[in-house]
Short mmCIF file of C-alpha atoms in Angstrom, two decimals:
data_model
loop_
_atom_site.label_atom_id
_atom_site.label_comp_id
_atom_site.label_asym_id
_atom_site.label_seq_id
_atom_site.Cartn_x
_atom_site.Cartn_y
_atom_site.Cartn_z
CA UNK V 1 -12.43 22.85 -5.87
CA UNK V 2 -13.29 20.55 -8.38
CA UNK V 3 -10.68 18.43 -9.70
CA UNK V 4 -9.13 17.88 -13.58
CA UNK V 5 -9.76 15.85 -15.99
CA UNK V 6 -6.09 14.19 -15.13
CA UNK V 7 -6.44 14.38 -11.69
CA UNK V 8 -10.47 12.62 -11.85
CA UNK V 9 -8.45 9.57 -13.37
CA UNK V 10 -6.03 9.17 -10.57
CA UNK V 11 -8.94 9.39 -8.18
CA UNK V 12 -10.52 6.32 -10.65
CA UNK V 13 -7.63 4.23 -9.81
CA UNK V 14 -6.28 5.04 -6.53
CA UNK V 15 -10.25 3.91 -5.87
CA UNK V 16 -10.25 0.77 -7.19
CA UNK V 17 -7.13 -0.43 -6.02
CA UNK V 18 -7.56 0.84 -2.07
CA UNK V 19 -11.13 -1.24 -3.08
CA UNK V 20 -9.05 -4.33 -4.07
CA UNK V 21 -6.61 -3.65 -1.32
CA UNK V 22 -9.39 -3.71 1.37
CA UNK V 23 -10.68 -6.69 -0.10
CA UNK V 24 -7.23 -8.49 0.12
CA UNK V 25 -7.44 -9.32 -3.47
CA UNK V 26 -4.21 -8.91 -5.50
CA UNK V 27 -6.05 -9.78 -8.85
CA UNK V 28 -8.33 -6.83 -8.63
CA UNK V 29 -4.64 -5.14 -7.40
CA UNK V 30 -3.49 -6.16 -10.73
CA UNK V 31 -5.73 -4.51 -13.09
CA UNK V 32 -3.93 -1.19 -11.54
CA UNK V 33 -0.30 -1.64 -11.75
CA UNK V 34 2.10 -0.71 -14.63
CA UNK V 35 4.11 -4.10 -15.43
CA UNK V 36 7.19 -1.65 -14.80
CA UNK V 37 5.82 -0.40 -11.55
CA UNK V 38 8.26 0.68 -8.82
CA UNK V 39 7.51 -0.15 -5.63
CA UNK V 40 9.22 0.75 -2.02
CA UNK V 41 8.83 0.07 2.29
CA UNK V 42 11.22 0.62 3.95
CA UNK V 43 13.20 -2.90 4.11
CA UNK V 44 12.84 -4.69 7.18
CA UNK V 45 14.53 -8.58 7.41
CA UNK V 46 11.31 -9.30 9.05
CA UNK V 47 9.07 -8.47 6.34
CA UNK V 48 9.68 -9.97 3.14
CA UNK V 49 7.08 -7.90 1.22
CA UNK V 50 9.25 -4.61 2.04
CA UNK V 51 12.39 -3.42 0.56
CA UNK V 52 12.74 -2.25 -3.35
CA UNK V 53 10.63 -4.21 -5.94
CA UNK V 54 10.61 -4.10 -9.70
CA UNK V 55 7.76 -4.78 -12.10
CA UNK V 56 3.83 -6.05 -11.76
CA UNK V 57 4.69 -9.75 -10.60
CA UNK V 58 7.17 -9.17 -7.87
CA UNK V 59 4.58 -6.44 -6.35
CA UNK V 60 1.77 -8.32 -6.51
CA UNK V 61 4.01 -11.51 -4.78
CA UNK V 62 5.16 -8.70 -2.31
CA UNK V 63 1.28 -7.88 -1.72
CA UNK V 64 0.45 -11.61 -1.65
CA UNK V 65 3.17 -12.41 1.25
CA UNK V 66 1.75 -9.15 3.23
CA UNK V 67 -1.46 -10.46 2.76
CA UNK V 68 -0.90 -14.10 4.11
CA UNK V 69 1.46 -12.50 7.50
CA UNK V 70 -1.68 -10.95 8.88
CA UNK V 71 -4.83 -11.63 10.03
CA UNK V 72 -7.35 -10.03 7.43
CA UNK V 73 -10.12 -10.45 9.22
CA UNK V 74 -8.54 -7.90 12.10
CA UNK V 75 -7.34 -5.17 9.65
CA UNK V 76 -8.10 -1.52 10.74
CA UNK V 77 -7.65 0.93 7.76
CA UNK V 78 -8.08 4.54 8.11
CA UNK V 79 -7.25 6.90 5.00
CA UNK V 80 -7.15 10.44 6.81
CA UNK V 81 -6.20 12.65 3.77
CA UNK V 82 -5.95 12.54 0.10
CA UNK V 83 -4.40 15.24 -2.09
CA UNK V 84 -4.23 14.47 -5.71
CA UNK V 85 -2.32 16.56 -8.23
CA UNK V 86 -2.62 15.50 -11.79
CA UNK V 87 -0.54 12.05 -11.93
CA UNK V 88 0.65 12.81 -8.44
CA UNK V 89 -1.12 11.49 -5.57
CA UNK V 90 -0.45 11.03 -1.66
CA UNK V 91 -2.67 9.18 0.88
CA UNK V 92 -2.04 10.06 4.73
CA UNK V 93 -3.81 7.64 7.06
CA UNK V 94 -3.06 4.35 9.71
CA UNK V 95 -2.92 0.68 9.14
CA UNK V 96 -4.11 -1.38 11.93
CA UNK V 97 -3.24 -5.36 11.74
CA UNK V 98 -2.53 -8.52 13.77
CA UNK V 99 0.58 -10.71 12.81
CA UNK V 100 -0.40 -14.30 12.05
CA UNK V 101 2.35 -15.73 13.29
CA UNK V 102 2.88 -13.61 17.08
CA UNK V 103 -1.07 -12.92 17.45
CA UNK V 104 0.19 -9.20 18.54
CA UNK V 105 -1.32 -6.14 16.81
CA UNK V 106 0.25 -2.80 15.72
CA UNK V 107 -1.66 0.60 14.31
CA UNK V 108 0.96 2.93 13.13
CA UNK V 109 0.55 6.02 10.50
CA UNK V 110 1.49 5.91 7.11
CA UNK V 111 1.94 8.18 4.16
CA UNK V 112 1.46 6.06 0.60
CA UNK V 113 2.87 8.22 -2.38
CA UNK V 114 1.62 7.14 -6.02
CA UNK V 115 2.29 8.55 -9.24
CA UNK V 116 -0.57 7.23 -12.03
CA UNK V 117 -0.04 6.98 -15.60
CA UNK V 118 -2.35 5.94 -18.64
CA UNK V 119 -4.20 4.98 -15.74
CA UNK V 120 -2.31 2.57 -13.83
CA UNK V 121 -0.11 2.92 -11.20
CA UNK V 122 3.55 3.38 -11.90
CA UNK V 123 5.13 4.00 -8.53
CA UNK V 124 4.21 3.86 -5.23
CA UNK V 125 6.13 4.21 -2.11
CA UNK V 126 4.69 3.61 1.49
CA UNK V 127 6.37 5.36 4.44
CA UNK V 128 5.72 3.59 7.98
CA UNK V 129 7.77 3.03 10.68
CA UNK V 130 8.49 -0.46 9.75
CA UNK V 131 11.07 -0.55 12.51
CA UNK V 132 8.01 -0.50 14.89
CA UNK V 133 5.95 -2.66 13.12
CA UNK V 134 8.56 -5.60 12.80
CA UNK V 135 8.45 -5.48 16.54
CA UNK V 136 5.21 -7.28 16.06
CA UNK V 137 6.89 -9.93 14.09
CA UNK V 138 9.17 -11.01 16.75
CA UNK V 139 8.49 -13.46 19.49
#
C-alpha cells in the first residue's frame, strides 16, 4: 500500500527526528518540533524529563536531562511497528538503557504516539511503564 502525499511527510519527519534521537542530538530534535508542541510520560519523581511539558524549549530541556541520566553509549533501540495515518502516527517498539547514576539497565516496550503538522511535530506522547523503569533509578 503505498502511502499519501500527507502521510509521506509524516514519514519525512518522524525519520529525521528518530535519526536525531539515535544520535542523542536535541538540535537536530529541534528542527522537528512545533514551538507549541505537547509533550507527555507518564510522570515519575524520579525522572525529571517525564510528566506534562509545554512548548519547543521545555521538550528539548526534557530530552536534554533524559539524555545526560543514561549511558548513550549502551542504548538499545528497537522500533517494531509503524503505522502512519495522514498527520497521525504511532511507533510500537523497546528502549533499552543503562542509568548513569545506578549503572543498572532496563529494556521495557513502548508505544510513542505523534501527531505532525506543517511538518513538525505537534504532540507526542510516549507510553512505558515508567513505574518499572524508575526502579533503575533507585539505589
Amino acid at each position: 500500500m503505498e502511502l499519501s502525499k500527507q502521510s509521506q511527510e509524516t514519514k519525512l519527519v518522524l525519520d529525521g527526528f528518530f535519526q536525531g534521537t539515535g544520535n542523542n542530538d536535541t538540535d537536530a530534535i529541534s528542527a522537528f518540533l512545533a514551538e507549541d508542541i505537547s509533550f507527555y510520560i507518564a510522570e515519575s519523581p524520579y525522572m525529571p524529563w517525564t510528566g506534562k511539558k509545554n512548548g519547543k524549549q521545555q521538550v528539548i530541556t526534557a530530552l536534554q536531562q533524559l539524555i545526560a541520566a543514561h549511558k548513550t553509549e549502551d542504548d538499545d533501540f528497537e522500533m517494531d511497528h509503524i503505522f502512519i495515518d495522514e498527520t497521525e502516527a504511532a511507533v510500537f517498539g523497546k528502549a533499552g538503557r543503562t542509568v548513569r547514576a545506578t549503572g543498572k539497565k532496563f529494556k521495557e516496550p513502548f508505544v510513542m504516539r505523534f501527531t505532525v503538522k506543517d511538518q513538525l511535530i505537534t504532540k507526542f506522547l510516549m507510553l512505558e511503564d515508567s513505574h518499572k523503569i524508575e526502579k533503575a533509578f533507585i539505589q
